[in-house]
PDB file of C-alpha atoms in Angstrom:
ATOM      1  CA  MET A 236      21.880  26.571  25.201  1.00 69.00           C
ATOM      2  CA  VAL A 237      19.350  25.335  27.728  1.00 72.00           C
ATOM      3  CA  GLY A 238      20.326  22.081  29.472  1.00 74.00           C
ATOM      4  CA  LEU A 239      18.956  19.662  32.042  1.00 73.00           C
ATOM      5  CA  HIS A 240      20.523  21.655  34.883  1.00 77.00           C
ATOM      6  CA  ASP A 241      18.529  24.750  33.855  1.00 75.00           C
ATOM      7  CA  VAL A 242      15.261  22.793  33.930  1.00 72.00           C
ATOM      8  CA  ALA A 243      16.188  21.170  37.257  1.00 74.00           C
ATOM      9  CA  LYS A 244      17.046  24.551  38.822  1.00 78.00           C
ATOM     10  CA  LEU A 245      13.782  26.156  37.717  1.00 72.00           C
ATOM     11  CA  ALA A 246      11.692  23.146  38.830  1.00 74.00           C
ATOM     12  CA  GLY A 247      13.548  22.777  42.133  1.00 84.00           C
ATOM     13  CA  VAL A 248      14.393  19.123  41.527  1.00 81.00           C
ATOM     14  CA  SER A 249      17.478  17.079  40.661  1.00 83.00           C
ATOM     15  CA  LYS A 250      18.758  16.483  37.124  1.00 78.00           C
ATOM     16  CA  SER A 251      18.000  12.770  37.545  1.00 79.00           C
ATOM     17  CA  THR A 252      14.352  13.586  38.278  1.00 82.00           C
ATOM     18  CA  VAL A 253      14.142  15.700  35.134  1.00 74.00           C
ATOM     19  CA  SER A 254      15.680  12.813  33.162  1.00 76.00           C
ATOM     20  CA  ARG A 255      13.143  10.341  34.569  1.00 79.00           C
ATOM     21  CA  VAL A 256      10.262  12.650  33.603  1.00 76.00           C
ATOM     22  CA  ILE A 257      11.599  13.088  30.056  1.00 77.00           C
ATOM     23  CA  ASN A 258      11.987   9.327  29.636  1.00 73.00           C
ATOM     24  CA  ASN A 259       8.605   8.648  31.257  1.00 72.00           C
ATOM     25  CA  GLU A 260      10.194   6.381  33.859  1.00 73.00           C
ATOM     26  CA  TYR A 261       8.459   4.945  36.899  1.00 70.00           C
ATOM     27  CA  GLY A 262       8.758   6.523  40.336  1.00 74.00           C
ATOM     28  CA  VAL A 263       7.948  10.224  39.822  1.00 81.00           C
ATOM     29  CA  LYS A 264       4.847  11.775  41.385  1.00 81.00           C
ATOM     30  CA  GLN A 265       2.292  13.274  39.021  1.00 86.00           C
ATOM     31  CA  SER A 266       2.610  16.653  40.729  1.00 83.00           C
ATOM     32  CA  THR A 267       6.383  16.590  40.212  1.00 83.00           C
ATOM     33  CA  LYS A 268       5.935  15.626  36.556  1.00 82.00           C
ATOM     34  CA  GLU A 269       3.684  18.631  36.015  1.00 84.00           C
ATOM     35  CA  ILE A 270       6.210  20.991  37.651  1.00 84.00           C
ATOM     36  CA  VAL A 271       9.026  19.612  35.468  1.00 78.00           C
ATOM     37  CA  GLN A 272       6.932  19.797  32.286  1.00 85.00           C
ATOM     38  CA  LYS A 273       6.091  23.410  33.048  1.00 85.00           C
ATOM     39  CA  ALA A 274       9.782  24.187  33.612  1.00 75.00           C
ATOM     40  CA  ILE A 275      10.687  22.522  30.302  1.00 80.00           C
ATOM     41  CA  GLU A 276       8.188  24.728  28.472  1.00 80.00           C
ATOM     42  CA  GLU A 277       9.340  27.903  30.215  1.00 78.00           C
ATOM     43  CA  CYS A 278      13.001  27.196  29.544  1.00 77.00           C
ATOM     44  CA  GLY A 279      12.392  26.145  25.947  1.00 74.00           C
ATOM     45  CA  TYR A 280      14.353  22.966  26.558  1.00 72.00           C
ATOM     46  CA  VAL A 281      14.445  20.612  23.525  1.00 72.00           C
ATOM     47  CA  VAL A 282      14.849  16.902  24.211  1.00 63.00           C
ATOM     48  CA  ASN A 283      17.853  15.258  22.521  1.00 60.00           C
ATOM     49  CA  GLN A 284      15.860  12.570  20.721  1.00 54.00           C
ATOM     50  CA  VAL A 285      18.940  10.711  19.500  1.00 49.00           C
ATOM     51  CA  ALA A 286      20.285  10.340  23.015  1.00 50.00           C
ATOM     52  CA  LYS A 287      16.864   9.347  24.290  1.00 51.00           C
ATOM     53  CA  ASP A 288      16.550   6.689  21.579  1.00 51.00           C
ATOM     54  CA  LEU A 289      19.983   5.274  22.329  1.00 45.00           C
ATOM     55  CA  LYS A 290      19.111   4.945  25.999  1.00 49.00           C
ATOM     56  CA  SER A 291      15.724   3.303  25.410  1.00 48.00           C
ATOM     57  CA  GLN A 292      16.836   1.238  22.370  1.00 57.00           C
ATOM     58  CA  LYS A 293      13.649   2.487  20.679  1.00 76.00           C
ATOM     59  CA  THR A 294      13.271   5.055  17.910  1.00 86.00           C
ATOM     60  CA  ASN A 295       9.483   4.834  17.435  1.00 92.00           C
ATOM     61  CA  LEU A 296      10.160   5.057  13.691  1.00 95.00           C
ATOM     62  CA  ILE A 297       8.504   2.828  11.090  1.00 97.00           C
ATOM     63  CA  GLY A 298       9.784   2.768   7.516  1.00 97.00           C
ATOM     64  CA  VAL A 299       7.090   2.646   4.829  1.00 98.00           C
ATOM     65  CA  ILE A 300       8.048   2.038   1.187  1.00 97.00           C
ATOM     66  CA  VAL A 301       5.428   2.798  -1.477  1.00 97.00           C
ATOM     67  CA  PRO A 302       5.674   2.518  -5.288  1.00 94.00           C
ATOM     68  CA  THR A 303       4.234   5.989  -5.947  1.00 92.00           C
ATOM     69  CA  LEU A 304       2.953   9.021  -4.060  1.00 90.00           C
ATOM     70  CA  SER A 305       0.269   9.941  -6.589  1.00 86.00           C
ATOM     71  CA  SER A 306      -2.134   7.002  -6.463  1.00 87.00           C
ATOM     72  CA  ASN A 307      -5.411   6.683  -4.603  1.00 88.00           C
ATOM     73  CA  SER A 308      -4.362   3.315  -3.177  1.00 91.00           C
ATOM     74  CA  THR A 309      -1.170   4.742  -1.685  1.00 92.00           C
ATOM     75  CA  ALA A 310      -2.944   7.736  -0.139  1.00 93.00           C
ATOM     76  CA  GLN A 311      -5.609   5.582   1.490  1.00 95.00           C
ATOM     77  CA  GLY A 312      -3.074   3.012   2.658  1.00 96.00           C
ATOM     78  CA  VAL A 313      -0.804   5.596   4.294  1.00 96.00           C
ATOM     79  CA  ASP A 314      -3.842   7.212   5.949  1.00 96.00           C
ATOM     80  CA  GLY A 315      -4.830   3.836   7.385  1.00 97.00           C
ATOM     81  CA  LEU A 316      -1.444   2.908   8.808  1.00 97.00           C
ATOM     82  CA  SER A 317      -0.875   6.441  10.120  1.00 96.00           C
ATOM     83  CA  HIS A 318      -4.054   6.232  12.201  1.00 95.00           C
ATOM     84  CA  ILE A 319      -2.749   3.108  13.942  1.00 96.00           C
ATOM     85  CA  PHE A 320       0.793   4.393  14.431  1.00 96.00           C
ATOM     86  CA  ASP A 321      -0.385   7.746  15.813  1.00 95.00           C
ATOM     87  CA  LYS A 322      -2.238   5.949  18.607  1.00 94.00           C
ATOM     88  CA  LYS A 323       0.944   4.078  19.540  1.00 93.00           C
ATOM     89  CA  GLY A 324       3.289   7.082  19.368  1.00 92.00           C
ATOM     90  CA  LYS A 325       5.066   5.803  16.257  1.00 95.00           C
ATOM     91  CA  HIS A 326       6.266   8.007  13.406  1.00 95.00           C
ATOM     92  CA  VAL A 327       6.396   7.143   9.704  1.00 96.00           C
ATOM     93  CA  LEU A 328       9.409   7.561   7.430  1.00 95.00           C
ATOM     94  CA  LEU A 329       7.961   7.435   3.913  1.00 96.00           C
ATOM     95  CA  ALA A 330      10.010   6.383   0.871  1.00 96.00           C
ATOM     96  CA  ASN A 331       8.918   6.357  -2.782  1.00 96.00           C
ATOM     97  CA  SER A 332      10.393   3.472  -4.810  1.00 96.00           C
ATOM     98  CA  GLN A 333       8.945   4.862  -8.077  1.00 93.00           C
ATOM     99  CA  HIS A 334       8.085   1.288  -9.149  1.00 91.00           C
ATOM    100  CA  LYS A 335      11.825   0.505  -9.271  1.00 92.00           C
ATOM    101  CA  HIS A 336      12.891  -2.824  -7.808  1.00 91.00           C
ATOM    102  CA  GLU A 337      16.370  -1.647  -6.906  1.00 93.00           C
ATOM    103  CA  LYS A 338      14.939   1.227  -4.866  1.00 95.00           C
ATOM    104  CA  GLU A 339      12.808  -1.146  -2.784  1.00 96.00           C
ATOM    105  CA  ILE A 340      15.985  -3.012  -1.851  1.00 95.00           C
ATOM    106  CA  GLU A 341      17.923   0.225  -1.309  1.00 96.00           C
ATOM    107  CA  TYR A 342      15.291   1.592   1.096  1.00 96.00           C
ATOM    108  CA  ILE A 343      15.057  -1.631   3.111  1.00 96.00           C
ATOM    109  CA  ARG A 344      18.802  -1.424   3.719  1.00 95.00           C
ATOM    110  CA  LEU A 345      18.672   2.319   4.409  1.00 95.00           C
ATOM    111  CA  PHE A 346      15.858   1.954   6.930  1.00 95.00           C
ATOM    112  CA  ASN A 347      17.873  -0.689   8.762  1.00 93.00           C
ATOM    113  CA  GLN A 348      20.746   1.807   8.990  1.00 91.00           C
ATOM    114  CA  LYS A 349      18.342   4.458  10.302  1.00 88.00           C
ATOM    115  CA  ARG A 350      17.326   2.086  13.120  1.00 89.00           C
ATOM    116  CA  VAL A 351      13.627   1.957  12.326  1.00 95.00           C
ATOM    117  CA  GLU A 352      11.683  -0.543  14.413  1.00 96.00           C
ATOM    118  CA  GLY A 353       9.902  -2.138  11.454  1.00 96.00           C
ATOM    119  CA  ILE A 354       9.311  -1.814   7.708  1.00 97.00           C
ATOM    120  CA  ILE A 355       6.116  -1.960   5.655  1.00 98.00           C
ATOM    121  CA  LEU A 356       6.782  -2.583   1.975  1.00 98.00           C
ATOM    122  CA  TYR A 357       4.148  -1.991  -0.700  1.00 96.00           C
ATOM    123  CA  ALA A 358       5.907  -4.377  -3.038  1.00 93.00           C
ATOM    124  CA  THR A 359       5.666  -4.325  -6.835  1.00 90.00           C
ATOM    125  CA  HIS A 360       7.403  -7.665  -7.374  1.00 89.00           C
ATOM    126  CA  LEU A 361       8.756 -10.763  -5.668  1.00 90.00           C
ATOM    127  CA  ASP A 362      12.119 -12.252  -6.540  1.00 90.00           C
ATOM    128  CA  GLU A 363      14.970 -14.047  -4.829  1.00 90.00           C
ATOM    129  CA  THR A 364      17.050 -10.895  -4.362  1.00 92.00           C
ATOM    130  CA  LEU A 365      14.223  -9.064  -2.584  1.00 94.00           C
ATOM    131  CA  MET A 366      13.421 -12.084  -0.417  1.00 92.00           C
ATOM    132  CA  ASN A 367      17.068 -12.376   0.650  1.00 92.00           C
ATOM    133  CA  VAL A 368      17.245  -8.686   1.587  1.00 94.00           C
ATOM    134  CA  ILE A 369      14.032  -8.978   3.624  1.00 95.00           C
ATOM    135  CA  ASN A 370      15.305 -12.094   5.413  1.00 91.00           C
ATOM    136  CA  GLN A 371      18.567 -10.281   6.212  1.00 93.00           C
ATOM    137  CA  SER A 372      16.711  -7.303   7.700  1.00 94.00           C
ATOM    138  CA  GLN A 373      17.458  -6.658  11.369  1.00 93.00           C
ATOM    139  CA  VAL A 374      13.860  -5.510  11.894  1.00 95.00           C
ATOM    140  CA  PRO A 375      10.547  -7.141  10.906  1.00 95.00           C
ATOM    141  CA  VAL A 376       9.140  -6.534   7.426  1.00 96.00           C
ATOM    142  CA  VAL A 377       5.496  -6.786   6.347  1.00 97.00           C
ATOM    143  CA  LEU A 378       4.479  -6.930   2.687  1.00 97.00           C
ATOM    144  CA  VAL A 379       1.361  -5.232   1.358  1.00 97.00           C
ATOM    145  CA  GLY A 380      -0.114  -6.155  -2.023  1.00 95.00           C
ATOM    146  CA  GLN A 381       2.149  -9.130  -2.829  1.00 95.00           C
ATOM    147  CA  ASP A 382       2.006 -12.572  -1.207  1.00 95.00           C
ATOM    148  CA  GLY A 383       5.297 -13.410   0.479  1.00 93.00           C
ATOM    149  CA  SER A 384       3.800 -16.043   2.786  1.00 91.00           C
ATOM    150  CA  ASN A 385       5.585 -18.855   0.900  1.00 89.00           C
ATOM    151  CA  TYR A 386       8.813 -17.227   2.075  1.00 89.00           C
ATOM    152  CA  ASP A 387       7.501 -16.879   5.658  1.00 89.00           C
ATOM    153  CA  ILE A 388       7.118 -13.123   5.208  1.00 93.00           C
ATOM    154  CA  PRO A 389       3.932 -11.703   6.787  1.00 94.00           C
ATOM    155  CA  SER A 390       1.703 -10.333   4.021  1.00 96.00           C
ATOM    156  CA  VAL A 391      -1.490  -8.315   3.683  1.00 97.00           C
ATOM    157  CA  ILE A 392      -3.004  -8.909   0.255  1.00 97.00           C
ATOM    158  CA  HIS A 393      -6.110  -8.275  -1.805  1.00 97.00           C
ATOM    159  CA  ASP A 394      -8.070 -11.162  -3.321  1.00 97.00           C
ATOM    160  CA  ASP A 395      -6.737 -10.564  -6.827  1.00 97.00           C
ATOM    161  CA  VAL A 396      -7.651 -13.913  -8.386  1.00 98.00           C
ATOM    162  CA  ARG A 397     -11.226 -13.664  -7.149  1.00 98.00           C
ATOM    163  CA  VAL A 398     -11.580 -10.073  -8.365  1.00 98.00           C
ATOM    164  CA  GLY A 399     -10.487 -11.232 -11.827  1.00 98.00           C
ATOM    165  CA  PHE A 400     -13.024 -14.047 -11.642  1.00 98.00           C
ATOM    166  CA  SER A 401     -15.770 -11.615 -10.640  1.00 98.00           C
ATOM    167  CA  ALA A 402     -14.780  -9.282 -13.489  1.00 98.00           C
ATOM    168  CA  GLY A 403     -15.181 -12.109 -15.991  1.00 98.00           C
ATOM    169  CA  GLN A 404     -18.597 -12.960 -14.607  1.00 98.00           C
ATOM    170  CA  ARG A 405     -19.741  -9.320 -14.754  1.00 98.00           C
ATOM    171  CA  LEU A 406     -18.589  -8.833 -18.327  1.00 98.00           C
ATOM    172  CA  VAL A 407     -20.242 -12.032 -19.551  1.00 97.00           C
ATOM    173  CA  LYS A 408     -23.449 -11.165 -17.686  1.00 97.00           C
ATOM    174  CA  ALA A 409     -23.367  -7.790 -19.500  1.00 97.00           C
ATOM    175  CA  GLY A 410     -23.392  -9.681 -22.830  1.00 96.00           C
ATOM    176  CA  CYS A 411     -19.683  -9.603 -23.708  1.00 97.00           C
ATOM    177  CA  LYS A 412     -18.290 -12.406 -25.872  1.00 96.00           C
ATOM    178  CA  ASN A 413     -14.855 -11.063 -26.860  1.00 96.00           C
ATOM    179  CA  ILE A 414     -13.081  -9.971 -23.695  1.00 97.00           C
ATOM    180  CA  GLY A 415      -9.527  -8.722 -23.267  1.00 97.00           C
ATOM    181  CA  PHE A 416      -7.259  -7.773 -20.369  1.00 98.00           C
ATOM    182  CA  ILE A 417      -5.020  -4.714 -20.044  1.00 98.00           C
ATOM    183  CA  GLY A 418      -2.469  -5.269 -17.303  1.00 97.00           C
ATOM    184  CA  VAL A 419       0.952  -4.104 -16.187  1.00 96.00           C
ATOM    185  CA  SER A 420       4.414  -5.656 -16.003  1.00 93.00           C
ATOM    186  CA  SER A 421       4.419  -9.441 -15.570  1.00 92.00           C
ATOM    187  CA  GLU A 422       6.764  -8.934 -12.609  1.00 91.00           C
ATOM    188  CA  ASP A 423       3.819  -7.516 -10.659  1.00 94.00           C
ATOM    189  CA  ILE A 424       2.290 -10.886  -9.816  1.00 94.00           C
ATOM    190  CA  ALA A 425      -0.712  -9.556  -7.907  1.00 95.00           C
ATOM    191  CA  VAL A 426      -1.898  -6.777 -10.193  1.00 96.00           C
ATOM    192  CA  ASP A 427      -1.124  -8.450 -13.513  1.00 97.00           C
ATOM    193  CA  SER A 428      -0.828 -12.235 -13.271  1.00 96.00           C
ATOM    194  CA  MET A 429      -3.353 -12.968 -10.525  1.00 97.00           C
ATOM    195  CA  ARG A 430      -6.089 -10.722 -11.922  1.00 98.00           C
ATOM    196  CA  TYR A 431      -5.605 -12.165 -15.398  1.00 98.00           C
ATOM    197  CA  LEU A 432      -5.682 -15.697 -13.964  1.00 98.00           C
ATOM    198  CA  GLY A 433      -9.024 -14.986 -12.297  1.00 98.00           C
ATOM    199  CA  LEU A 434     -10.461 -13.647 -15.564  1.00 98.00           C
ATOM    200  CA  THR A 435      -9.267 -16.743 -17.430  1.00 98.00           C
ATOM    201  CA  GLN A 436     -10.796 -19.062 -14.823  1.00 98.00           C
ATOM    202  CA  ALA A 437     -14.138 -17.247 -15.010  1.00 98.00           C
ATOM    203  CA  LEU A 438     -14.367 -17.552 -18.798  1.00 97.00           C
ATOM    204  CA  SER A 439     -13.379 -21.218 -18.627  1.00 97.00           C
ATOM    205  CA  SER A 440     -16.011 -21.940 -15.972  1.00 96.00           C
ATOM    206  CA  LEU A 441     -18.619 -20.367 -18.279  1.00 96.00           C
ATOM    207  CA  LYS A 442     -17.492 -22.568 -21.216  1.00 95.00           C
ATOM    208  CA  MET A 443     -16.206 -19.560 -23.168  1.00 94.00           C
ATOM    209  CA  GLU A 444     -13.024 -18.919 -25.098  1.00 91.00           C
ATOM    210  CA  GLY A 445     -10.150 -17.455 -23.134  1.00 94.00           C
ATOM    211  CA  PRO A 446      -9.349 -13.719 -23.170  1.00 96.00           C
ATOM    212  CA  SER A 447      -8.813 -12.222 -26.630  1.00 95.00           C
ATOM    213  CA  PHE A 448      -5.573 -10.601 -25.462  1.00 95.00           C
ATOM    214  CA  HIS A 449      -3.347  -9.903 -22.482  1.00 97.00           C
ATOM    215  CA  SER A 450      -1.776  -6.501 -23.032  1.00 96.00           C
ATOM    216  CA  ARG A 451       0.776  -4.994 -20.666  1.00 96.00           C
ATOM    217  CA  GLY A 452       1.707  -1.381 -19.978  1.00 94.00           C
ATOM    218  CA  GLU A 453       2.148   1.051 -17.101  1.00 94.00           C
ATOM    219  CA  PHE A 454       0.065   2.249 -14.152  1.00 92.00           C
ATOM    220  CA  SER A 455      -1.349   5.316 -15.886  1.00 94.00           C
ATOM    221  CA  MET A 456      -4.271   6.708 -17.839  1.00 96.00           C
ATOM    222  CA  GLU A 457      -1.878   7.521 -20.683  1.00 97.00           C
ATOM    223  CA  SER A 458      -0.827   3.882 -20.931  1.00 97.00           C
ATOM    224  CA  GLY A 459      -4.422   2.666 -20.877  1.00 97.00           C
ATOM    225  CA  TYR A 460      -5.296   5.156 -23.596  1.00 97.00           C
ATOM    226  CA  GLU A 461      -2.422   4.182 -25.909  1.00 97.00           C
ATOM    227  CA  GLN A 462      -2.937   0.456 -25.416  1.00 96.00           C
ATOM    228  CA  MET A 463      -6.665   0.642 -26.058  1.00 97.00           C
ATOM    229  CA  LYS A 464      -6.141   2.627 -29.276  1.00 96.00           C
ATOM    230  CA  SER A 465      -3.835  -0.085 -30.621  1.00 94.00           C
ATOM    231  CA  LEU A 466      -5.905  -3.003 -29.369  1.00 95.00           C
ATOM    232  CA  MET A 467      -9.115  -1.833 -31.040  1.00 95.00           C
ATOM    233  CA  ILE A 468      -7.346  -1.798 -34.417  1.00 93.00           C
ATOM    234  CA  VAL A 469      -6.457  -5.503 -34.261  1.00 93.00           C
ATOM    235  CA  ASN A 470      -9.471  -6.673 -32.214  1.00 93.00           C
ATOM    236  CA  LYS A 471     -12.419  -5.480 -34.289  1.00 92.00           C
ATOM    237  CA  ASP A 472     -14.970  -7.596 -32.407  1.00 94.00           C
ATOM    238  CA  LEU A 473     -13.857  -6.535 -28.936  1.00 96.00           C
ATOM    239  CA  ASP A 474     -16.874  -5.882 -26.714  1.00 96.00           C
ATOM    240  CA  GLY A 475     -15.431  -6.094 -23.204  1.00 97.00           C
ATOM    241  CA  VAL A 476     -12.186  -5.182 -21.465  1.00 98.00           C
ATOM    242  CA  PHE A 477     -10.999  -5.761 -17.918  1.00 98.00           C
ATOM    243  CA  CYS A 478      -8.275  -3.328 -16.821  1.00 98.00           C
ATOM    244  CA  ALA A 479      -5.883  -4.062 -13.967  1.00 97.00           C
ATOM    245  CA  THR A 480      -6.437  -0.612 -12.427  1.00 97.00           C
ATOM    246  CA  ASP A 481      -8.975   2.190 -12.600  1.00 97.00           C
ATOM    247  CA  ARG A 482      -6.545   4.663 -14.135  1.00 96.00           C
ATOM    248  CA  ILE A 483      -5.745   2.275 -16.956  1.00 97.00           C
ATOM    249  CA  ALA A 484      -9.495   1.806 -17.456  1.00 98.00           C
ATOM    250  CA  ILE A 485     -10.175   5.561 -17.568  1.00 98.00           C
ATOM    251  CA  GLY A 486      -7.555   5.919 -20.298  1.00 98.00           C
ATOM    252  CA  ALA A 487      -9.162   3.021 -22.178  1.00 98.00           C
ATOM    253  CA  ILE A 488     -12.582   4.712 -21.997  1.00 98.00           C
ATOM    254  CA  LYS A 489     -11.130   7.869 -23.544  1.00 97.00           C
ATOM    255  CA  ALA A 490      -9.674   5.867 -26.439  1.00 97.00           C
ATOM    256  CA  ILE A 491     -12.989   4.068 -27.008  1.00 97.00           C
ATOM    257  CA  GLU A 492     -14.950   7.322 -27.078  1.00 96.00           C
ATOM    258  CA  GLU A 493     -12.481   8.939 -29.474  1.00 96.00           C
ATOM    259  CA  SER A 494     -12.781   5.976 -31.830  1.00 95.00           C
ATOM    260  CA  GLY A 495     -16.462   6.707 -32.330  1.00 94.00           C
ATOM    261  CA  LYS A 496     -17.642   3.740 -30.284  1.00 95.00           C
ATOM    262  CA  THR A 497     -19.545   4.060 -27.015  1.00 96.00           C
ATOM    263  CA  ALA A 498     -17.878   2.814 -23.828  1.00 97.00           C
ATOM    264  CA  GLY A 499     -20.392   1.028 -21.642  1.00 96.00           C
ATOM    265  CA  LYS A 500     -22.541   0.050 -24.616  1.00 96.00           C
ATOM    266  CA  GLU A 501     -20.493  -1.205 -27.549  1.00 97.00           C
ATOM    267  CA  ILE A 502     -17.452  -1.965 -25.371  1.00 97.00           C
ATOM    268  CA  LYS A 503     -17.920  -2.661 -21.661  1.00 98.00           C
ATOM    269  CA  VAL A 504     -15.078  -1.575 -19.363  1.00 98.00           C
ATOM    270  CA  LEU A 505     -14.191  -2.667 -15.820  1.00 98.00           C
ATOM    271  CA  GLY A 506     -11.399  -1.406 -13.545  1.00 98.00           C
ATOM    272  CA  VAL A 507     -10.086  -2.178 -10.061  1.00 98.00           C
ATOM    273  CA  GLY A 508      -9.593   0.156  -7.112  1.00 96.00           C
ATOM    274  CA  ASN A 509     -12.558   2.549  -6.994  1.00 96.00           C
ATOM    275  CA  ASP A 510     -10.415   5.614  -7.710  1.00 94.00           C
ATOM    276  CA  ASP A 511     -12.306   8.901  -7.270  1.00 92.00           C
ATOM    277  CA  LEU A 512     -11.587   9.746 -10.919  1.00 93.00           C
ATOM    278  CA  GLY A 513     -13.773   6.846 -12.006  1.00 95.00           C
ATOM    279  CA  MET A 514     -16.854   8.495 -10.598  1.00 94.00           C
ATOM    280  CA  VAL A 515     -16.418  11.607 -12.753  1.00 94.00           C
ATOM    281  CA  SER A 516     -15.272   9.941 -15.984  1.00 94.00           C
ATOM    282  CA  ARG A 517     -17.797   9.765 -18.831  1.00 94.00           C
ATOM    283  CA  PRO A 518     -19.220   7.205 -18.777  1.00 97.00           C
ATOM    284  CA  SER A 519     -18.577   6.667 -15.078  1.00 97.00           C
ATOM    285  CA  LEU A 520     -16.362   3.659 -14.431  1.00 98.00           C
ATOM    286  CA  SER A 521     -17.716   0.366 -13.127  1.00 98.00           C
ATOM    287  CA  THR A 522     -15.087  -1.141 -10.876  1.00 98.00           C
ATOM    288  CA  PHE A 523     -14.256  -3.028  -7.692  1.00 98.00           C
ATOM    289  CA  HIS A 524     -13.683  -1.325  -4.357  1.00 97.00           C
ATOM    290  CA  TYR A 525     -10.484  -2.448  -2.634  1.00 96.00           C
ATOM    291  CA  ALA A 526     -10.017  -1.879   1.091  1.00 96.00           C
ATOM    292  CA  PHE A 527      -6.807   0.151   0.749  1.00 96.00           C
ATOM    293  CA  GLU A 528      -7.226   1.965   4.074  1.00 96.00           C
ATOM    294  CA  ALA A 529      -7.924  -1.320   5.842  1.00 97.00           C
ATOM    295  CA  ALA A 530      -4.769  -2.762   4.243  1.00 97.00           C
ATOM    296  CA  GLY A 531      -2.764   0.067   5.798  1.00 97.00           C
ATOM    297  CA  GLU A 532      -4.399  -0.399   9.192  1.00 97.00           C
ATOM    298  CA  THR A 533      -3.898  -4.167   9.104  1.00 97.00           C
ATOM    299  CA  SER A 534      -0.249  -3.959   8.072  1.00 97.00           C
ATOM    300  CA  ALA A 535       0.397  -1.446  10.865  1.00 97.00           C
ATOM    301  CA  SER A 536      -1.199  -3.742  13.444  1.00 96.00           C
ATOM    302  CA  VAL A 537       0.833  -6.719  12.197  1.00 96.00           C
ATOM    303  CA  ILE A 538       4.153  -4.850  12.299  1.00 96.00           C
ATOM    304  CA  LEU A 539       3.419  -3.571  15.822  1.00 96.00           C
ATOM    305  CA  ASP A 540       2.744  -7.129  16.984  1.00 94.00           C
ATOM    306  CA  LEU A 541       6.014  -8.289  15.418  1.00 94.00           C
ATOM    307  CA  ILE A 542       7.936  -5.459  17.071  1.00 93.00           C
ATOM    308  CA  GLU A 543       6.484  -6.506  20.427  1.00 90.00           C
ATOM    309  CA  GLY A 544       7.450 -10.135  19.789  1.00 89.00           C
ATOM    310  CA  LYS A 545       3.900 -11.450  19.543  1.00 86.00           C
ATOM    311  CA  GLN A 546       3.429 -14.707  17.649  1.00 77.00           C
ATOM    312  CA  GLN A 547       1.622 -14.444  14.332  1.00 75.00           C
ATOM    313  CA  LEU A 548      -1.113 -17.028  13.823  1.00 72.00           C
ATOM    314  CA  MET A 549      -1.417 -16.341  10.081  1.00 75.00           C
ATOM    315  CA  SER A 550       1.347 -15.707   7.549  1.00 86.00           C
ATOM    316  CA  LYS A 551      -1.026 -13.753   5.307  1.00 93.00           C
ATOM    317  CA  ILE A 552      -4.252 -11.793   5.601  1.00 95.00           C
ATOM    318  CA  VAL A 553      -6.529 -11.622   2.549  1.00 96.00           C
ATOM    319  CA  LEU A 554      -8.852  -8.617   2.334  1.00 96.00           C
ATOM    320  CA  SER A 555     -12.253  -8.674   0.661  1.00 95.00           C
ATOM    321  CA  PHE A 556     -13.619  -6.382  -2.067  1.00 97.00           C
ATOM    322  CA  ARG A 557     -16.994  -5.287  -3.401  1.00 96.00           C
ATOM    323  CA  ALA A 558     -18.409  -4.520  -6.825  1.00 97.00           C
ATOM    324  CA  VAL A 559     -19.142  -0.895  -7.724  1.00 97.00           C
ATOM    325  CA  GLU A 560     -21.877  -0.588 -10.354  1.00 97.00           C
ATOM    326  CA  ARG A 561     -21.715   2.443 -12.653  1.00 97.00           C
ATOM    327  CA  GLN A 562     -22.182   3.135 -16.360  1.00 97.00           C
ATOM    328  CA  SER A 563     -19.249   1.456 -18.130  1.00 97.00           C
ATOM    329  CA  CYS A 564     -20.447  -2.114 -17.514  1.00 95.00           C
TER     330      CYS A 564
END
């Protein structure tokens, strides 16, 4: 097995010089660094990263917990944070909570054991147990998607109430009078409760009746499809539906079309997220574009500042959105 002494012998320097080059320490000439690096390559020496981390007290690891690996929002978010971490020499440990609360808590504790430098949590809920675990964390934690600022937890969120308000305005402008909402679990405050609240506020501001229904299901096209089939049976006059996510909305469109009605004409449909699938659905899905990549970039920048001990001026950062006009509304 190749060791430091082999590299030192080939480079014609001391073992301590080789160690300083490996750890990028001050006081080694550039020409000497190049000789040592060449010797390392020729010998095939592999740095003992664990030992190096113990010496520097840094692992350059960031734990990232996401609710699923299959969604457009997750993919864009991880791309965004990875761009920032790559520039700083940080590496991502990715964990999938599968929308399970207990797994979010499990991974926060596990990442602390693995000596990550910080944790980014794409949270699906907020409760006292989760807040306690975050506050007990030995490393900083940043939330994405849920607002933990009331608990002094740095958060990067989307403007969910305002997107719900904008959805209500768009549906009414399109001529809808009987509008419903298809959401997700009530424990997901941002995606379900806040978006529904915005819709309710919009209808109230326009002197209209509140939403015809508030249905709840899962984050999937299948769930949107099954819910919409049932809802059309009991809501005969339904002419507009706001769905908490694009995939739910795409499922709803399929159910509408199968019923013999025309989505986008007889029943207007709006989603949230600007998923690529919405562009190819028939009719194409009108939605709202969320800055998922920017959320990843922003959360990465915040966690890096916290790791470096920089003071945070804001406990939460709210990202904007934009309307995407297509055929369904």
